[in-house]
Structures are given as structure tokens and as C-alpha cells.
PDB file of C-alpha atoms and ligand atoms in Angstrom:
ATOM      1  CA  UNK A   1      93.431 206.015 102.170  1.00  0.00           C
ATOM      2  CA  UNK A   2      96.381 204.420 104.145  1.00  0.00           C
ATOM      3  CA  UNK A   3      96.062 200.823 104.329  1.00  0.00           C
ATOM      4  CA  UNK A   4      97.883 198.602 106.805  1.00  0.00           C
ATOM      5  CA  UNK A   5      97.950 194.957 107.585  1.00  0.00           C
ATOM      6  CA  UNK A   6      98.915 193.327 110.897  1.00  0.00           C
ATOM      7  CA  UNK A   7      98.612 189.786 112.378  1.00  0.00           C
ATOM      8  CA  UNK A   8      96.103 189.746 115.053  1.00  0.00           C
ATOM      9  CA  UNK A   9      97.056 188.562 118.554  1.00  0.00           C
ATOM     10  CA  UNK A  10      95.475 188.187 121.910  1.00  0.00           C
ATOM     11  CA  UNK A  11      95.413 191.901 122.352  1.00  0.00           C
ATOM     12  CA  UNK A  12      93.253 192.441 119.332  1.00  0.00           C
ATOM     13  CA  UNK A  13      89.798 193.262 119.540  1.00  0.00           C
ATOM     14  CA  UNK A  14      87.936 190.080 119.040  1.00  0.00           C
ATOM     15  CA  UNK A  15      84.263 191.756 119.319  1.00  0.00           C
ATOM     16  CA  UNK A  16      85.308 194.243 116.484  1.00  0.00           C
ATOM     17  CA  UNK A  17      86.602 191.222 114.217  1.00  0.00           C
ATOM     18  CA  UNK A  18      83.429 189.360 115.085  1.00  0.00           C
ATOM     19  CA  UNK A  19      81.027 192.368 114.210  1.00  0.00           C
ATOM     20  CA  UNK A  20      82.897 192.917 110.913  1.00  0.00           C
ATOM     21  CA  UNK A  21      82.753 189.245 109.839  1.00  0.00           C
ATOM     22  CA  UNK A  22      79.034 188.563 110.871  1.00  0.00           C
ATOM     23  CA  UNK A  23      77.976 191.852 109.135  1.00  0.00           C
ATOM     24  CA  UNK A  24      79.375 190.509 105.836  1.00  0.00           C
ATOM     25  CA  UNK A  25      77.832 187.191 105.721  1.00  0.00           C
ATOM     26  CA  UNK A  26      75.787 186.314 102.608  1.00  0.00           C
ATOM     27  CA  UNK A  27      74.238 183.089 101.223  1.00  0.00           C
ATOM     28  CA  UNK A  28      76.826 182.905  98.624  1.00  0.00           C
ATOM     29  CA  UNK A  29      79.699 182.850 101.077  1.00  0.00           C
ATOM     30  CA  UNK A  30      78.562 179.500 102.322  1.00  0.00           C
ATOM     31  CA  UNK A  31      81.132 176.701 100.972  1.00  0.00           C
ATOM     32  CA  UNK A  32      81.537 173.003 102.087  1.00  0.00           C
ATOM     33  CA  UNK A  33      83.681 174.123 105.031  1.00  0.00           C
ATOM     34  CA  UNK A  34      80.854 176.047 106.463  1.00  0.00           C
ATOM     35  CA  UNK A  35      78.687 172.999 106.169  1.00  0.00           C
ATOM     36  CA  UNK A  36      81.437 170.856 107.799  1.00  0.00           C
ATOM     37  CA  UNK A  37      82.340 173.039 110.704  1.00  0.00           C
ATOM     38  CA  UNK A  38      78.831 174.020 112.034  1.00  0.00           C
ATOM     39  CA  UNK A  39      78.721 177.501 110.648  1.00  0.00           C
ATOM     40  CA  UNK A  40      75.992 176.889 108.340  1.00  0.00           C
ATOM     41  CA  UNK A  41      73.086 174.121 108.445  1.00  0.00           C
ATOM     42  CA  UNK A  42      72.558 173.880 104.637  1.00  0.00           C
ATOM     43  CA  UNK A  43      73.619 175.583 101.507  1.00  0.00           C
ATOM     44  CA  UNK A  44      72.412 179.112 101.804  1.00  0.00           C
ATOM     45  CA  UNK A  45      71.560 178.855 105.496  1.00  0.00           C
ATOM     46  CA  UNK A  46      73.637 180.155 108.185  1.00  0.00           C
ATOM     47  CA  UNK A  47      73.517 178.687 111.913  1.00  0.00           C
ATOM     48  CA  UNK A  48      71.364 180.798 114.122  1.00  0.00           C
ATOM     49  CA  UNK A  49      74.186 181.348 116.397  1.00  0.00           C
ATOM     50  CA  UNK A  50      76.661 182.059 113.706  1.00  0.00           C
ATOM     51  CA  UNK A  51      77.891 185.245 115.553  1.00  0.00           C
ATOM     52  CA  UNK A  52      78.858 183.272 118.724  1.00  0.00           C
ATOM     53  CA  UNK A  53      80.509 180.641 116.430  1.00  0.00           C
ATOM     54  CA  UNK A  54      82.618 183.170 114.808  1.00  0.00           C
ATOM     55  CA  UNK A  55      83.525 184.737 118.158  1.00  0.00           C
ATOM     56  CA  UNK A  56      84.651 181.441 119.435  1.00  0.00           C
ATOM     57  CA  UNK A  57      86.692 180.661 116.190  1.00  0.00           C
ATOM     58  CA  UNK A  58      88.327 184.273 116.281  1.00  0.00           C
ATOM     59  CA  UNK A  59      89.160 183.740 120.053  1.00  0.00           C
ATOM     60  CA  UNK A  60      90.943 180.397 119.321  1.00  0.00           C
ATOM     61  CA  UNK A  61      93.192 182.245 116.664  1.00  0.00           C
ATOM     62  CA  UNK A  62      94.195 185.184 118.668  1.00  0.00           C
ATOM     63  CA  UNK A  63      97.310 184.179 120.418  1.00  0.00           C
ATOM     64  CA  UNK A  64     101.066 185.315 120.498  1.00  0.00           C
ATOM     65  CA  UNK A  65     102.079 188.588 118.743  1.00  0.00           C
ATOM     66  CA  UNK A  66     103.806 187.925 115.778  1.00  0.00           C
ATOM     67  CA  UNK A  67     105.188 190.287 112.970  1.00  0.00           C
ATOM     68  CA  UNK A  68     105.569 187.556 110.336  1.00  0.00           C
ATOM     69  CA  UNK A  69     104.011 184.261 109.359  1.00  0.00           C
ATOM     70  CA  UNK A  70     105.999 181.294 111.128  1.00  0.00           C
ATOM     71  CA  UNK A  71     107.531 178.459 108.945  1.00  0.00           C
ATOM     72  CA  UNK A  72     105.909 176.057 111.361  1.00  0.00           C
ATOM     73  CA  UNK A  73     102.369 174.706 111.452  1.00  0.00           C
ATOM     74  CA  UNK A  74     100.148 177.686 112.368  1.00  0.00           C
ATOM     75  CA  UNK A  75      96.825 179.347 112.214  1.00  0.00           C
ATOM     76  CA  UNK A  76      95.742 183.084 112.804  1.00  0.00           C
ATOM     77  CA  UNK A  77      93.787 185.970 111.764  1.00  0.00           C
ATOM     78  CA  UNK A  78      95.155 189.059 109.525  1.00  0.00           C
ATOM     79  CA  UNK A  79      93.526 192.490 109.983  1.00  0.00           C
ATOM     80  CA  UNK A  80      93.307 195.317 107.579  1.00  0.00           C
ATOM     81  CA  UNK A  81      93.149 198.762 108.824  1.00  0.00           C
ATOM     82  CA  UNK A  82      92.486 202.071 106.708  1.00  0.00           C
ATOM     83  CA  UNK A  83      93.545 205.071 108.492  1.00  0.00           C
ATOM     84  CA  UNK A  84      93.366 203.212 111.680  1.00  0.00           C
ATOM     85  CA  UNK A  85      89.784 201.876 111.195  1.00  0.00           C
ATOM     86  CA  UNK A  86      89.299 197.910 110.805  1.00  0.00           C
ATOM     87  CA  UNK A  87      88.161 197.487 107.288  1.00  0.00           C
ATOM     88  CA  UNK A  88      89.029 193.436 106.740  1.00  0.00           C
ATOM     89  CA  UNK A  89      90.017 190.243 108.153  1.00  0.00           C
ATOM     90  CA  UNK A  90      91.403 186.991 106.963  1.00  0.00           C
ATOM     91  CA  UNK A  91      91.789 183.595 108.663  1.00  0.00           C
ATOM     92  CA  UNK A  92      94.912 182.130 107.534  1.00  0.00           C
ATOM     93  CA  UNK A  93      96.652 178.747 108.072  1.00  0.00           C
ATOM     94  CA  UNK A  94     100.236 177.717 107.446  1.00  0.00           C
ATOM     95  CA  UNK A  95     101.037 173.956 106.975  1.00  0.00           C
ATOM     96  CA  UNK A  96     104.863 174.133 106.924  1.00  0.00           C
ATOM     97  CA  UNK A  97     105.027 170.206 107.612  1.00  0.00           C
ATOM     98  CA  UNK A  98     103.500 169.199 104.250  1.00  0.00           C
ATOM     99  CA  UNK A  99     105.765 167.763 101.686  1.00  0.00           C
ATOM    100  CA  UNK A 100     105.149 171.019  99.746  1.00  0.00           C
ATOM    101  CA  UNK A 101     104.464 173.536 102.415  1.00  0.00           C
ATOM    102  CA  UNK A 102     101.183 175.413 101.727  1.00  0.00           C
ATOM    103  CA  UNK A 103      99.187 178.213 103.001  1.00  0.00           C
ATOM    104  CA  UNK A 104      95.406 178.359 103.155  1.00  0.00           C
ATOM    105  CA  UNK A 105      93.269 181.524 103.168  1.00  0.00           C
ATOM    106  CA  UNK A 106      90.190 180.090 104.837  1.00  0.00           C
ATOM    107  CA  UNK A 107      88.403 183.333 104.899  1.00  0.00           C
ATOM    108  CA  UNK A 108      88.735 186.815 103.628  1.00  0.00           C
ATOM    109  CA  UNK A 109      86.189 189.713 104.133  1.00  0.00           C
ATOM    110  CA  UNK A 110      86.256 193.448 103.266  1.00  0.00           C
ATOM    111  CA  UNK A 111      83.688 195.348 105.106  1.00  0.00           C
ATOM    112  CA  UNK A 112      80.937 195.853 102.642  1.00  0.00           C
ATOM    113  CA  UNK A 113      81.013 199.698 102.726  1.00  0.00           C
ATOM    114  CA  UNK A 114      84.726 199.667 101.607  1.00  0.00           C
ATOM    115  CA  UNK A 115      84.474 197.200  98.772  1.00  0.00           C
ATOM    116  CA  UNK A 116      85.494 197.782  95.120  1.00  0.00           C
ATOM    117  CA  UNK A 117      88.310 200.228  96.139  1.00  0.00           C
ATOM    118  CA  UNK A 118      91.017 197.729  95.796  1.00  0.00           C
ATOM    119  CA  UNK A 119      91.428 196.870  99.409  1.00  0.00           C
ATOM    120  CA  UNK A 120      90.660 193.130  98.702  1.00  0.00           C
ATOM    121  CA  UNK A 121      93.486 192.902  96.161  1.00  0.00           C
ATOM    122  CA  UNK A 122      96.082 194.585  98.308  1.00  0.00           C
ATOM    123  CA  UNK A 123      95.006 192.373 101.333  1.00  0.00           C
ATOM    124  CA  UNK A 124      95.425 189.116  99.171  1.00  0.00           C
ATOM    125  CA  UNK A 125      98.690 190.322  97.810  1.00  0.00           C
ATOM    126  CA  UNK A 126      99.890 191.112 101.429  1.00  0.00           C
ATOM    127  CA  UNK A 127      98.939 187.630 102.518  1.00  0.00           C
ATOM    128  CA  UNK A 128     100.545 185.942  99.489  1.00  0.00           C
ATOM    129  CA  UNK A 129     103.783 187.945 100.282  1.00  0.00           C
ATOM    130  CA  UNK A 130     103.668 186.970 104.022  1.00  0.00           C
ATOM    131  CA  UNK A 131     103.367 183.265 102.849  1.00  0.00           C
ATOM    132  CA  UNK A 132     106.270 183.789 100.506  1.00  0.00           C
ATOM    133  CA  UNK A 133     108.434 185.204 103.253  1.00  0.00           C
ATOM    134  CA  UNK A 134     107.624 181.838 105.259  1.00  0.00           C
ATOM    135  CA  UNK A 135     108.900 179.830 102.482  1.00  0.00           C
ATOM    136  CA  UNK A 136     105.356 179.100 101.073  1.00  0.00           C
ATOM    137  CA  UNK A 137     104.737 179.327  97.355  1.00  0.00           C
ATOM    138  CA  UNK A 138     101.523 177.227  97.345  1.00  0.00           C
ATOM    139  CA  UNK A 139      98.193 178.734  98.379  1.00  0.00           C
ATOM    140  CA  UNK A 140      94.794 177.264  98.589  1.00  0.00           C
ATOM    141  CA  UNK A 141      91.303 178.837  99.049  1.00  0.00           C
ATOM    142  CA  UNK A 142      87.807 177.914  98.764  1.00  0.00           C
ATOM    143  CA  UNK A 143      84.710 179.651  98.089  1.00  0.00           C
ATOM    144  CA  UNK A 144      80.884 179.321  97.719  1.00  0.00           C
ATOM    145  CA  UNK A 145      80.218 178.147  94.269  1.00  0.00           C
ATOM    146  CA  UNK A 146      78.022 181.134  93.409  1.00  0.00           C
ATOM    147  CA  UNK A 147      80.418 183.729  94.979  1.00  0.00           C
ATOM    148  CA  UNK A 148      81.462 184.868  91.231  1.00  0.00           C
ATOM    149  CA  UNK A 149      82.776 188.356  92.338  1.00  0.00           C
ATOM    150  CA  UNK A 150      85.249 186.805  94.723  1.00  0.00           C
ATOM    151  CA  UNK A 151      86.156 184.165  92.232  1.00  0.00           C
ATOM    152  CA  UNK A 152      87.080 186.926  89.728  1.00  0.00           C
ATOM    153  CA  UNK A 153      89.378 188.512  92.093  1.00  0.00           C
ATOM    154  CA  UNK A 154      91.130 185.229  93.051  1.00  0.00           C
ATOM    155  CA  UNK A 155      91.386 184.253  89.415  1.00  0.00           C
ATOM    156  CA  UNK A 156      93.051 187.597  88.477  1.00  0.00           C
ATOM    157  CA  UNK A 157      95.478 186.909  91.438  1.00  0.00           C
ATOM    158  CA  UNK A 158      96.415 183.606  89.665  1.00  0.00           C
ATOM    159  CA  UNK A 159      94.370 181.099  91.519  1.00  0.00           C
ATOM    160  CA  UNK A 160      93.150 178.215  89.307  1.00  0.00           C
ATOM    161  CA  UNK A 161      90.366 175.505  90.082  1.00  0.00           C
ATOM    162  CA  UNK A 162      91.920 172.181  91.458  1.00  0.00           C
ATOM    163  CA  UNK A 163      88.769 170.425  92.666  1.00  0.00           C
ATOM    164  CA  UNK A 164      84.957 170.224  92.396  1.00  0.00           C
ATOM    165  CA  UNK A 165      83.592 169.487  96.005  1.00  0.00           C
ATOM    166  CA  UNK A 166      80.237 167.477  95.827  1.00  0.00           C
ATOM    167  CA  UNK A 167      77.930 167.044  98.804  1.00  0.00           C
ATOM    168  CA  UNK A 168      74.881 164.661  99.336  1.00  0.00           C
ATOM    169  CA  UNK A 169      72.221 164.904 102.112  1.00  0.00           C
ATOM    170  CA  UNK A 170      69.723 162.013 102.957  1.00  0.00           C
TER     171      UNK A 170
HETATM  172  C1  LIG B   1      85.747 189.455  97.739  1.00  0.00           C
HETATM  173  C2  LIG B   1      86.178 190.681  98.661  1.00  0.00           C
HETATM  174  C3  LIG B   1      87.070 190.291  99.788  1.00  0.00           C
HETATM  175  C4  LIG B   1      86.934 191.577  97.614  1.00  0.00           C
HETATM  176  O1  LIG B   1      87.226 192.788  98.327  1.00  0.00           O
HETATM  177  P1  LIG B   1      87.129 194.116  97.504  1.00  0.00           P
HETATM  178  O2  LIG B   1      87.892 195.178  98.510  1.00  0.00           O
HETATM  179  O3  LIG B   1      85.977 194.568  97.112  1.00  0.00           O
HETATM  180  O4  LIG B   1      88.345 193.780  96.297  1.00  0.00           O
HETATM  181  P2  LIG B   1      88.853 194.833  95.255  1.00  0.00           P
HETATM  182  O5  LIG B   1      88.341 196.250  95.442  1.00  0.00           O
HETATM  183  O6  LIG B   1      90.144 194.481  95.277  1.00  0.00           O
HETATM  184  O7  LIG B   1      88.265 194.115  93.913  1.00  0.00           O
HETATM  185  C5  LIG B   1      86.830 194.032  93.809  1.00  0.00           C
HETATM  186  C6  LIG B   1      86.496 194.575  92.404  1.00  0.00           C
HETATM  187  O8  LIG B   1      86.440 196.136  92.739  1.00  0.00           O
HETATM  188  C7  LIG B   1      87.082 196.586  91.270  1.00  0.00           C
HETATM  189  N1  LIG B   1      87.866 197.760  91.810  1.00  0.00           N
HETATM  190  C8  LIG B   1      89.111 197.851  92.461  1.00  0.00           C
HETATM  191  N2  LIG B   1      89.451 199.173  92.723  1.00  0.00           N
HETATM  192  C9  LIG B   1      88.455 199.891  92.182  1.00  0.00           C
HETATM  193  C10 LIG B   1      88.240 201.339  92.007  1.00  0.00           C
HETATM  194  N3  LIG B   1      89.196 202.150  92.545  1.00  0.00           N
HETATM  195  N4  LIG B   1      87.144 201.568  91.368  1.00  0.00           N
HETATM  196  C11 LIG B   1      86.301 200.866  90.762  1.00  0.00           C
HETATM  197  N5  LIG B   1      86.356 199.484  90.881  1.00  0.00           N
HETATM  198  C12 LIG B   1      87.398 199.022  91.439  1.00  0.00           C
HETATM  199  C13 LIG B   1      88.168 195.674  90.910  1.00  0.00           C
HETATM  200  O9  LIG B   1      88.314 195.618  89.620  1.00  0.00           O
HETATM  201  C14 LIG B   1      87.377 194.218  91.222  1.00  0.00           C
HETATM  202  O10 LIG B   1      86.676 193.786  90.344  1.00  0.00           O
HETATM  203  P3  LIG B   1      87.033 192.452  89.484  1.00  0.00           P
HETATM  204  O11 LIG B   1      87.543 191.412  90.694  1.00  0.00           O
HETATM  205  O12 LIG B   1      85.710 191.960  89.244  1.00  0.00           O
HETATM  206  O13 LIG B   1      87.951 192.648  88.580  1.00  0.00           O
HETATM  207  C15 LIG B   1      84.856 191.329  99.122  1.00  0.00           C
HETATM  208  O14 LIG B   1      84.138 191.389  98.088  1.00  0.00           O
HETATM  209  C16 LIG B   1      84.114 190.603 100.217  1.00  0.00           C
HETATM  210  O15 LIG B   1      84.551 190.769 101.382  1.00  0.00           O
HETATM  211  N6  LIG B   1      83.171 189.850  99.991  1.00  0.00           N
HETATM  212  C17 LIG B   1      82.319 189.100 101.008  1.00  0.00           C
HETATM  213  C18 LIG B   1      83.247 188.063 101.668  1.00  0.00           C
HETATM  214  C19 LIG B   1      83.678 187.042 100.538  1.00  0.00           C
HETATM  215  O16 LIG B   1      82.804 186.632  99.830  1.00  0.00           O
HETATM  216  N7  LIG B   1      84.980 186.692 100.579  1.00  0.00           N
HETATM  217  C20 LIG B   1      85.659 185.758  99.803  1.00  0.00           C
HETATM  218  C21 LIG B   1      85.340 184.362 100.003  1.00  0.00           C
HETATM  219  S1  LIG B   1      86.419 183.538 101.111  1.00  0.00           S
END
């Protein structure tokens, strides 16, 4: 395996990124941001047009070519390739203007056929290193409350719970 990571830009394949992301959706992935941003209708229930929603989100994040994360406020997509084949994507955001600059890993997905081979950990470490090179030492992420497998990976990499998000309908 020869894994490489790159910041996606307007020349990247938005269709392939959308396919990869939408093929990986499970009910346990849904967290409060999916419910706030229209991706999901209810806990465990994706919006019927989720693929089109993800395509629009990806399009809005594919912009100027970059080799490194900027120090300024920025949002984008990182891609993971294995021997040239797209195997993962992550949505990342840099908030360099905050009192303590921080990064957010908004989404991270590895192709379901390639999981449990260490790609997820390598991808996370690459993103954390890219944040560090942009002067960012603090990283946030959120994940659906039942997404235990992902939480185990994040905790292993040093992430700790900082909030409990509650929601009430009705
Ligand atoms: C979460 C996710 C990104 C992890 O990707 P991954 O490539 O499977 O991650 P890794 O292979 O690095 O680690 C996963 C597990 O495989 C194990 N593993 C890694 N290499 C391995 C190997 N060579 N042989 C056997 N097991 C291995 C790890 O020990 C790890 O288990 P643990 O975290 O319980 O200790 C992936 O499962 C995914 O895309 N899930 C769907 C989307 C999602 O939920 N994203 C997170 C929410 S934002």
C-alpha cells in the first residue's frame, strides 16, 4: 500500500468524492450537525436527497490549489489515495482568527472496503500534522453518539469528550 494525502481543489473529482462519502453513510454517523445542516431529518434518518446535499457541500469546498492548510480562516476537503485510488476524504475547517486558533475535522470517511487497515489513523495523523504546521494545536471533532468504533480511534489519538449535546423535538 502506498498512501498519499492531498488537499482537494477545483480540479478534483467531486463526483468520486460524493460517491465515496454517500456510500459510507450509516445511521450511527448522524450527529447534531447533520440535524442542524439538513443532511438528516431525524436521528438515524438521512435526508432523501443526501447525495445531492453532499455534492453541493463538496463543490463549495473545492477551491484554490493548496499544498498546506492556511493560517487564516479556511475550510476544505482532504483526500486519501492508496496506489492512486481514492480511499478516503475529510472535511476540515481552520479558524485561525479564534483566541486559541483551532481546527475542526468536520467529517472523516474511509472507503468501507479499506477499513481496519490503518488508513483512518494515518489520515487523522496527517490532518493533525497539517493543523500543527498551520500553527494549530487544538482540534475539535464531533461524532454520532453510537459511533463507538470511530470514538475508539479518536480517543486513541488523544481526543477527549468536552461537551454533551442535547436535542429536543416538539
Ligand atoms: C472511523 C473510520 C474513519 C476509521 O477508519 P479505518 O481506516 O478503519 O481506521 P484504522 O484502520 O486506522 O483503525 C480502525 C481499527 O482497525 C484496527 N486496525 C488498524 N490496522 C489494522 C490491521 N492491519 N489489522 C487489523 N486491525 C487493524 C485498529 O486497531 C482500529 O481499531 P480500534 O480503533 O478499535 O483500536 C472508518 O471506520 C469510517 O470511515 N467510518 C465511517 C465514517 C465515520 O464514522 N467517520 C467518523 C465520524 S466523523
